[in-house]
Short mmCIF file of C-alpha atoms in Angstrom, two decimals:
data_model
loop_
_atom_site.label_atom_id
_atom_site.label_comp_id
_atom_site.label_asym_id
_atom_site.label_seq_id
_atom_site.Cartn_x
_atom_site.Cartn_y
_atom_site.Cartn_z
CA MET A 381 94.55 78.36 110.29
CA SER A 382 95.48 75.72 107.73
CA SER A 383 98.36 76.00 105.29
CA ASP A 384 95.76 76.20 102.53
CA ASP A 385 94.33 79.30 104.26
CA LEU A 386 97.77 80.88 104.34
CA ASP A 387 98.33 80.10 100.66
CA ARG A 388 95.05 81.81 99.84
CA GLN A 389 95.80 84.84 101.99
CA LEU A 390 99.21 85.27 100.38
CA SER A 391 97.72 84.85 96.94
CA PHE A 392 95.35 87.74 97.68
CA LEU A 393 98.09 89.90 99.19
CA ARG A 394 100.24 89.33 96.10
CA GLU A 395 97.39 90.05 93.69
CA VAL A 396 96.49 93.39 95.25
CA ASP A 397 100.08 94.61 94.83
CA GLN A 398 98.70 95.81 91.49
CA LEU A 399 96.81 98.60 93.28
CA LYS A 400 100.16 100.43 93.36
CA GLY A 401 99.87 100.70 89.58
CA VAL A 402 96.33 102.09 89.44
CA ILE A 403 96.74 105.82 88.80
CA ARG A 404 94.16 108.26 90.11
CA GLN A 405 93.44 111.77 88.86
CA SER A 406 94.58 113.43 92.11
CA PRO A 407 98.05 114.99 92.25
CA LEU A 408 100.64 114.49 94.97
CA LEU A 409 100.91 117.70 96.97
CA ASP A 410 104.34 118.46 95.44
CA ARG A 411 102.67 118.12 91.98
CA SER A 412 105.44 115.72 90.86
CA ARG A 413 102.95 113.11 89.61
CA LYS A 414 99.46 111.66 90.06
CA GLU A 415 98.67 109.59 93.13
CA ASN A 416 98.11 105.85 92.91
CA SER A 417 95.30 104.01 94.70
CA ALA A 418 97.55 102.20 97.19
CA GLU A 419 99.07 105.47 98.42
CA HIS A 420 95.62 107.04 98.52
CA SER A 421 94.36 104.12 100.63
CA TRP A 422 97.21 104.59 103.10
CA HIS A 423 96.59 108.32 103.31
CA VAL A 424 92.82 108.12 103.88
CA ALA A 425 93.34 105.41 106.54
CA LEU A 426 95.68 107.85 108.32
CA TYR A 427 93.05 110.58 107.94
CA ALA A 428 90.59 108.23 109.67
CA MET A 429 93.04 107.56 112.50
CA LEU A 430 93.41 111.27 113.22
CA LEU A 431 90.05 112.79 112.26
CA HIS A 432 87.42 110.27 113.39
CA LYS A 433 86.22 112.64 116.11
CA TYR A 434 84.77 114.88 113.38
CA ALA A 435 82.28 112.22 112.25
CA ALA A 436 78.66 113.39 112.46
CA ALA A 437 77.80 110.27 114.48
CA PRO A 438 80.22 108.24 116.64
CA VAL A 439 82.21 105.76 114.52
CA ASP A 440 84.40 102.76 115.21
CA ALA A 441 87.72 104.19 114.00
CA SER A 442 89.22 100.73 113.60
CA ARG A 443 86.42 99.64 111.24
CA VAL A 444 86.65 102.87 109.25
CA ILE A 445 90.40 102.37 108.86
CA GLN A 446 89.96 98.79 107.69
CA MET A 447 87.18 99.80 105.31
CA LEU A 448 89.47 102.41 103.77
CA LEU A 449 92.38 99.98 103.47
CA ILE A 450 90.23 97.78 101.21
CA HIS A 451 87.82 100.29 99.64
CA ASP A 452 89.70 100.61 96.33
CA ILE A 453 90.96 97.05 95.92
CA VAL A 454 88.33 96.38 93.24
CA GLU A 455 90.25 98.85 91.05
CA VAL A 456 92.85 96.13 90.42
CA ASP A 457 90.28 94.71 87.98
CA ALA A 458 87.85 97.58 87.42
CA GLY A 459 90.26 100.54 87.25
CA ASP A 460 89.82 103.92 88.89
CA HIS A 461 86.49 105.69 88.35
CA PRO A 462 87.36 109.41 88.30
CA LEU A 463 84.83 111.71 89.94
CA HIS A 464 84.93 114.26 87.12
CA LEU A 465 85.33 111.96 84.11
CA SER A 466 82.96 109.12 84.87
CA GLY A 467 80.95 106.96 82.54
CA PRO A 468 77.66 105.34 83.57
CA ASP A 469 77.68 104.47 87.27
CA SER A 470 75.70 101.25 86.80
CA GLN A 471 78.27 99.79 84.43
CA GLN A 472 81.11 100.64 86.82
CA ALA A 473 79.15 99.18 89.73
CA ASP A 474 78.81 95.88 87.84
CA LEU A 475 82.53 95.82 87.07
CA GLU A 476 83.37 96.52 90.69
CA SER A 477 81.04 93.82 92.01
CA GLN A 478 82.65 91.27 89.71
CA ALA A 479 86.08 92.48 90.82
CA ALA A 480 85.12 92.13 94.49
CA GLU A 481 83.90 88.58 93.91
CA ARG A 482 87.11 87.59 92.14
CA LEU A 483 89.61 89.36 94.36
CA PHE A 484 88.10 88.74 97.80
CA GLY A 485 87.26 85.27 96.46
CA LEU A 486 90.98 84.50 96.59
CA LEU A 487 90.75 84.54 100.41
CA PRO A 488 89.70 81.69 102.73
CA ALA A 489 85.89 81.48 103.04
CA GLU A 490 85.56 83.26 106.39
CA GLN A 491 87.72 86.26 105.48
CA GLN A 492 86.17 86.35 102.03
CA GLY A 493 82.78 86.87 103.67
CA GLU A 494 84.14 89.49 106.07
CA MET A 495 85.90 91.47 103.36
CA LEU A 496 82.96 91.35 100.97
CA ALA A 497 80.66 92.55 103.75
CA LEU A 498 83.03 95.37 104.73
CA TRP A 499 83.47 96.48 101.11
CA GLY A 500 79.71 96.21 100.51
CA GLU A 501 79.07 98.34 103.59
CA PHE A 502 81.44 101.00 102.27
CA GLU A 503 79.80 100.96 98.85
CA ALA A 504 76.30 101.20 100.32
CA GLY A 505 77.40 104.20 102.41
CA GLU A 506 74.52 103.81 104.85
CA SER A 507 76.15 102.90 108.19
CA ASP A 508 77.81 105.62 110.25
CA ASP A 509 81.21 104.02 109.69
CA ALA A 510 80.68 103.90 105.91
CA LYS A 511 79.34 107.46 105.78
CA PHE A 512 82.50 108.69 107.46
CA ALA A 513 84.78 106.52 105.31
CA LYS A 514 83.12 108.11 102.28
CA VAL A 515 83.71 111.56 103.75
CA LEU A 516 87.44 110.91 103.86
CA ASP A 517 87.47 109.41 100.37
CA ARG A 518 86.22 112.82 99.17
CA PHE A 519 88.01 115.04 101.69
CA GLN A 520 91.58 113.82 101.05
CA PRO A 521 91.47 114.56 97.27
CA LEU A 522 89.71 117.86 97.98
CA VAL A 523 92.65 118.85 100.20
CA ALA A 524 95.01 117.85 97.36
CA ASN A 525 93.13 120.07 94.92
CA VAL A 526 93.15 123.03 97.28
CA VAL A 527 96.86 122.66 98.11
CA THR A 528 97.89 122.30 94.46
CA GLY A 529 95.92 125.30 93.23
CA GLY A 530 93.03 123.43 91.64
CA GLY A 531 94.26 119.93 90.79
CA THR A 532 91.50 117.91 89.15
CA TRP A 533 89.11 120.88 89.25
CA ALA A 534 91.39 123.02 87.12
CA GLU A 535 92.15 120.12 84.76
CA ASN A 536 88.50 119.30 84.19
CA GLY A 537 86.94 122.77 84.27
CA VAL A 538 84.88 121.85 87.32
CA THR A 539 82.60 124.62 88.67
CA LEU A 540 81.91 125.72 92.23
CA GLU A 541 78.43 124.22 91.99
CA GLN A 542 79.81 120.88 90.79
CA VAL A 543 82.26 120.78 93.70
CA LYS A 544 79.43 121.43 96.12
CA VAL A 545 77.43 118.53 94.69
CA ARG A 546 80.26 116.06 94.06
CA TYR A 547 82.07 116.55 97.38
CA GLY A 548 79.74 118.57 99.56
CA THR A 549 76.82 116.15 99.64
CA THR A 550 78.98 113.36 101.07
CA ILE A 551 81.24 115.42 103.33
CA GLN A 552 78.47 117.56 104.83
CA ARG A 553 76.35 114.53 105.64
CA GLY A 554 79.14 112.65 107.42
CA ALA A 555 81.30 115.44 108.90
CA PRO A 556 79.66 118.88 108.89
CA GLU A 557 82.61 120.56 110.66
CA LEU A 558 85.00 119.39 107.94
CA TRP A 559 82.61 120.63 105.28
CA ARG A 560 82.46 124.11 106.83
CA LEU A 561 86.22 124.34 106.41
CA CYS A 562 86.01 122.98 102.85
CA GLU A 563 83.46 125.65 101.99
CA GLN A 564 85.89 128.39 103.02
CA TRP A 565 88.66 126.87 100.89
CA ILE A 566 86.36 126.37 97.92
CA GLU A 567 84.87 129.86 98.01
CA GLU A 568 88.37 131.28 98.20
CA TYR A 569 89.67 129.11 95.37
CA PHE A 570 86.80 129.86 93.00
CA SER A 571 86.70 133.57 93.78
CA ARG A 572 90.42 133.70 92.94
CA GLU A 573 89.83 131.65 89.78
CA GLY A 574 87.01 134.01 88.84
CA ARG A 575 89.32 136.99 89.21
CA VAL A 576 91.98 135.29 87.11
CA GLU A 577 89.46 134.57 84.36
CA ARG A 578 88.18 138.13 84.41
CA ASP A 579 91.76 139.40 84.17
CA ASP A 580 92.35 137.38 80.98
CA MET B 644 88.04 119.62 118.95
CA SER B 645 89.05 123.21 118.34
CA SER B 646 89.67 124.69 114.92
CA ASP B 647 93.33 125.04 115.95
CA ASP B 648 93.40 121.26 116.49
CA LEU B 649 92.00 120.70 113.01
CA ASP B 650 94.57 123.07 111.50
CA ARG B 651 97.34 121.10 113.19
CA GLN B 652 95.92 117.74 112.12
CA LEU B 653 95.67 118.90 108.51
CA SER B 654 99.15 120.35 108.63
CA PHE B 655 100.45 116.91 109.66
CA LEU B 656 98.37 115.07 107.04
CA ARG B 657 99.70 117.41 104.33
CA GLU B 658 103.31 117.09 105.50
CA VAL B 659 103.30 113.29 105.42
CA ASP B 660 102.16 113.31 101.79
CA GLN B 661 105.92 113.31 101.16
CA LEU B 662 106.10 109.66 102.24
CA LYS B 663 104.79 108.88 98.72
CA GLY B 664 108.13 110.15 97.43
CA VAL B 665 110.38 108.10 99.73
CA ILE B 666 111.64 105.23 97.58
CA ARG B 667 112.48 101.89 99.18
CA GLN B 668 114.77 99.18 97.83
CA SER B 669 111.92 96.67 97.41
CA PRO B 670 110.45 96.12 93.94
CA LEU B 671 106.78 96.07 93.04
CA LEU B 672 105.80 92.50 92.21
CA ASP B 673 105.54 93.33 88.48
CA ARG B 674 109.14 94.68 88.70
CA SER B 675 108.08 97.92 87.01
CA ARG B 676 109.70 100.10 89.68
CA LYS B 677 110.71 100.31 93.35
CA GLU B 678 108.05 100.63 96.03
CA ASN B 679 107.57 103.83 97.99
CA SER B 680 107.04 103.96 101.75
CA ALA B 681 103.39 105.06 101.58
CA GLU B 682 102.44 102.08 99.41
CA HIS B 683 104.48 99.80 101.64
CA SER B 684 102.64 101.15 104.70
CA TRP B 685 99.28 100.41 103.06
CA HIS B 686 100.36 96.92 102.09
CA VAL B 687 101.73 95.91 105.51
CA ALA B 688 98.60 97.27 107.20
CA LEU B 689 96.57 95.00 104.93
CA TYR B 690 98.90 92.10 105.80
CA ALA B 691 98.10 92.81 109.48
CA MET B 692 94.37 92.83 108.79
CA LEU B 693 94.51 89.38 107.20
CA LEU B 694 97.38 87.61 108.98
CA HIS B 695 97.14 88.67 112.64
CA LYS B 696 96.11 85.14 113.65
CA TYR B 697 99.65 83.97 112.87
CA ALA B 698 101.17 86.15 115.62
CA ALA B 699 103.11 84.13 118.22
CA ALA B 700 101.09 85.78 121.00
CA PRO B 701 97.58 87.25 120.66
CA VAL B 702 97.69 90.79 119.26
CA ASP B 703 95.26 93.69 118.97
CA ALA B 704 94.95 93.78 115.17
CA SER B 705 93.66 97.35 115.23
CA ARG B 706 96.74 98.58 117.13
CA VAL B 707 99.08 96.65 114.83
CA ILE B 708 97.39 98.20 111.79
CA GLN B 709 97.67 101.71 113.22
CA MET B 710 101.30 101.12 114.21
CA LEU B 711 102.08 100.06 110.64
CA LEU B 712 100.25 103.05 109.14
CA ILE B 713 102.64 105.39 110.99
CA HIS B 714 105.79 103.25 111.34
CA ASP B 715 107.66 104.82 108.41
CA ILE B 716 106.46 108.42 108.71
CA VAL B 717 109.83 109.46 110.16
CA GLU B 718 111.30 108.70 106.72
CA VAL B 719 109.83 112.00 105.47
CA ASP B 720 112.77 113.62 107.28
CA ALA B 721 115.19 110.74 107.86
CA GLY B 722 114.89 108.85 104.56
CA ASP B 723 114.58 105.10 104.12
CA HIS B 724 117.14 102.94 105.94
CA PRO B 725 117.66 99.95 103.63
CA LEU B 726 118.17 96.62 105.36
CA HIS B 727 121.10 95.60 103.16
CA LEU B 728 122.83 98.97 102.67
CA SER B 729 122.67 100.49 106.11
CA GLY B 730 125.05 102.86 107.79
CA PRO B 731 125.45 103.00 111.59
CA ASP B 732 122.16 102.20 113.33
CA SER B 733 122.73 104.72 116.14
CA GLN B 734 123.04 107.63 113.72
CA GLN B 735 119.85 106.60 111.91
CA ALA B 736 118.05 106.16 115.25
CA ASP B 737 118.95 109.75 116.20
CA LEU B 738 117.70 111.08 112.87
CA GLU B 739 114.46 109.15 113.24
CA SER B 740 113.87 110.37 116.80
CA GLN B 741 114.31 113.96 115.68
CA ALA B 742 111.97 113.30 112.76
CA ALA B 743 109.33 111.84 115.07
CA GLU B 744 109.54 114.87 117.35
CA ARG B 745 109.15 117.28 114.47
CA LEU B 746 106.49 115.43 112.47
CA PHE B 747 104.24 114.15 115.27
CA GLY B 748 104.89 117.53 116.93
CA LEU B 749 102.73 119.09 114.22
CA LEU B 750 99.69 117.40 115.82
CA PRO B 751 97.59 118.64 118.75
CA ALA B 752 99.19 117.72 122.10
CA GLU B 753 97.04 114.69 122.87
CA GLN B 754 97.47 113.00 119.48
CA GLN B 755 101.13 113.99 119.44
CA GLY B 756 101.59 111.99 122.65
CA GLU B 757 99.59 109.04 121.32
CA MET B 758 101.45 108.88 118.02
CA LEU B 759 104.88 109.25 119.62
CA ALA B 760 104.02 106.47 122.05
CA LEU B 761 102.75 104.18 119.26
CA TRP B 762 105.80 104.86 117.09
CA GLY B 763 108.11 104.39 120.07
CA GLU B 764 106.43 101.08 120.87
CA PHE B 765 107.00 99.91 117.30
CA GLU B 766 110.63 100.97 117.38
CA ALA B 767 111.25 99.25 120.72
CA GLY B 768 109.71 96.05 119.33
CA GLU B 769 109.07 94.64 122.80
CA SER B 770 105.26 94.45 123.07
CA ASP B 771 103.40 91.60 121.36
CA ASP B 772 101.75 94.11 119.00
CA ALA B 773 105.10 95.66 118.08
CA LYS B 774 106.78 92.27 117.64
CA PHE B 775 104.11 91.29 115.14
CA ALA B 776 104.20 94.66 113.36
CA LYS B 777 107.95 94.14 112.94
CA VAL B 778 107.30 90.64 111.55
CA LEU B 779 105.17 92.11 108.78
CA ASP B 780 107.65 94.90 108.06
CA ARG B 781 110.14 92.11 107.23
CA PHE B 782 107.71 89.58 105.76
CA GLN B 783 106.14 91.79 103.08
CA PRO B 784 109.51 92.73 101.44
CA LEU B 785 110.63 89.10 101.78
CA VAL B 786 107.56 88.06 99.76
CA ALA B 787 108.47 90.70 97.16
CA ASN B 788 112.02 89.33 96.88
CA VAL B 789 110.79 85.75 96.50
CA VAL B 790 108.15 86.66 93.90
CA THR B 791 110.55 88.78 91.83
CA GLY B 792 113.33 86.18 91.73
CA GLY B 793 115.62 87.75 94.30
CA GLY B 794 114.82 91.46 94.45
CA THR B 795 117.06 93.22 96.97
CA TRP B 796 118.93 89.99 97.73
CA ALA B 797 120.08 89.59 94.15
CA GLU B 798 120.93 93.31 93.86
CA ASN B 799 123.02 93.33 97.01
CA GLY B 800 124.61 89.88 96.86
CA VAL B 801 122.89 88.88 100.10
CA THR B 802 123.61 85.33 101.31
CA LEU B 803 121.29 82.69 102.77
CA GLU B 804 122.85 83.22 106.19
CA GLN B 805 122.32 86.99 106.01
CA VAL B 806 118.66 86.49 105.11
CA LYS B 807 118.24 84.18 108.09
CA VAL B 808 119.69 86.81 110.42
CA ARG B 809 118.17 89.95 108.89
CA TYR B 810 114.65 88.57 108.41
CA GLY B 811 114.54 85.30 110.33
CA THR B 812 115.31 86.64 113.78
CA THR B 813 112.36 89.03 113.70
CA ILE B 814 109.88 86.86 111.81
CA GLN B 815 110.54 83.66 113.76
CA ARG B 816 110.18 85.42 117.09
CA GLY B 817 106.82 87.01 116.24
CA ALA B 818 105.24 84.51 113.83
CA PRO B 819 106.93 81.09 113.73
CA GLU B 820 104.42 79.64 111.26
CA LEU B 821 105.17 82.40 108.75
CA TRP B 822 108.89 81.83 109.22
CA ARG B 823 108.55 78.10 108.46
CA LEU B 824 107.07 79.03 105.10
CA CYS B 825 109.76 81.66 104.50
CA GLU B 826 112.44 79.06 105.18
CA GLN B 827 111.07 76.85 102.39
CA TRP B 828 111.04 79.77 99.96
CA ILE B 829 114.52 80.89 100.95
CA GLU B 830 116.09 77.41 100.75
CA GLU B 831 114.52 76.98 97.33
CA TYR B 832 115.67 80.40 96.11
CA PHE B 833 119.25 80.01 97.29
CA SER B 834 119.60 76.43 96.08
CA ARG B 835 118.45 77.62 92.64
CA GLU B 836 120.84 80.60 92.81
CA GLY B 837 123.66 78.22 93.80
CA ARG B 838 122.95 76.05 90.78
CA VAL B 839 122.93 79.11 88.52
CA GLU B 840 126.27 80.28 89.92
CA ARG B 841 127.81 76.83 89.51
CA ASP B 842 126.54 76.74 85.92
CA ASP B 843 128.34 80.04 85.14
#
């Protein structure tokens, strides 16, 4: 690789340091603060490393990990797009496409093409690898909500039915065994919530 | 996989959430705060994805990425071991070995063995993959120090010679082209620092 390539790669790697400052809605499990998108990306990549056998169809774990390492990089420009507080999807999609062009555009041509393709594959969510990456992008925050007694569900008054649509559709399609476990957690959480509300 | 396996995997993935609360000495590039070990792990994995061609010997990028995703997990129990403020290495090594046994021990037997082996390979730093993973574990904080006008070097009164030993030995061995660039940055930084000191 040329020294110009290295300059470009380092420019990208410096620029995406900002992902550590993009705050998500999800809590850390100790509830001390909200998670940022860089930590989330590390955690879901680790989920992929350990849970890829639960994918509905065989996946290339290495590709899923790499997809998850870059899946949120567009948030450096476009910001986080919270699941329960979102504006129009089309507007966000435009912002994210522009962000991908600018950020991956910092890289040398060959890697720029590779990264754009990998990010585009994740966004499209059609390949088996992308379907499973999307499972984990829903499953990890779901675990956080369950562990912290509601997390973003409690904060946003999310219903059982909304959870089933917003998480279940993606998780069930790409990892049915994980979704069966989620269903138990969710039923338990909302039945407890229901009791609490009735006790008020 | 059995449902007991999944319970164990999730127990591990919940436990290592604490890595987001392990604070390193390195600054974020915007100097707003110190970096935590989960963010650092994400960032160095991304460095591996983009820079593996600079390794002195061919490496398996996927293995290097996975090694870097888990390399600091022992810090959940053992804490960060700052490069410029360290106590006895042997004591820290014992703490980290115990941490690896406990944390990876949460996993099902097969993954426990795989993760312990991968972490042990990183720690030993002998294989080509581990040598390059160790390069990036030094290179990424070096970039942060250069970008932030000194970072941990300025805070700890680190000298040019100490930087050459503490970073150079590892980086030069595993990625000589990256070290040539580091040398330029370092010479420039310390010659500027020298001028500043002489001006005092």
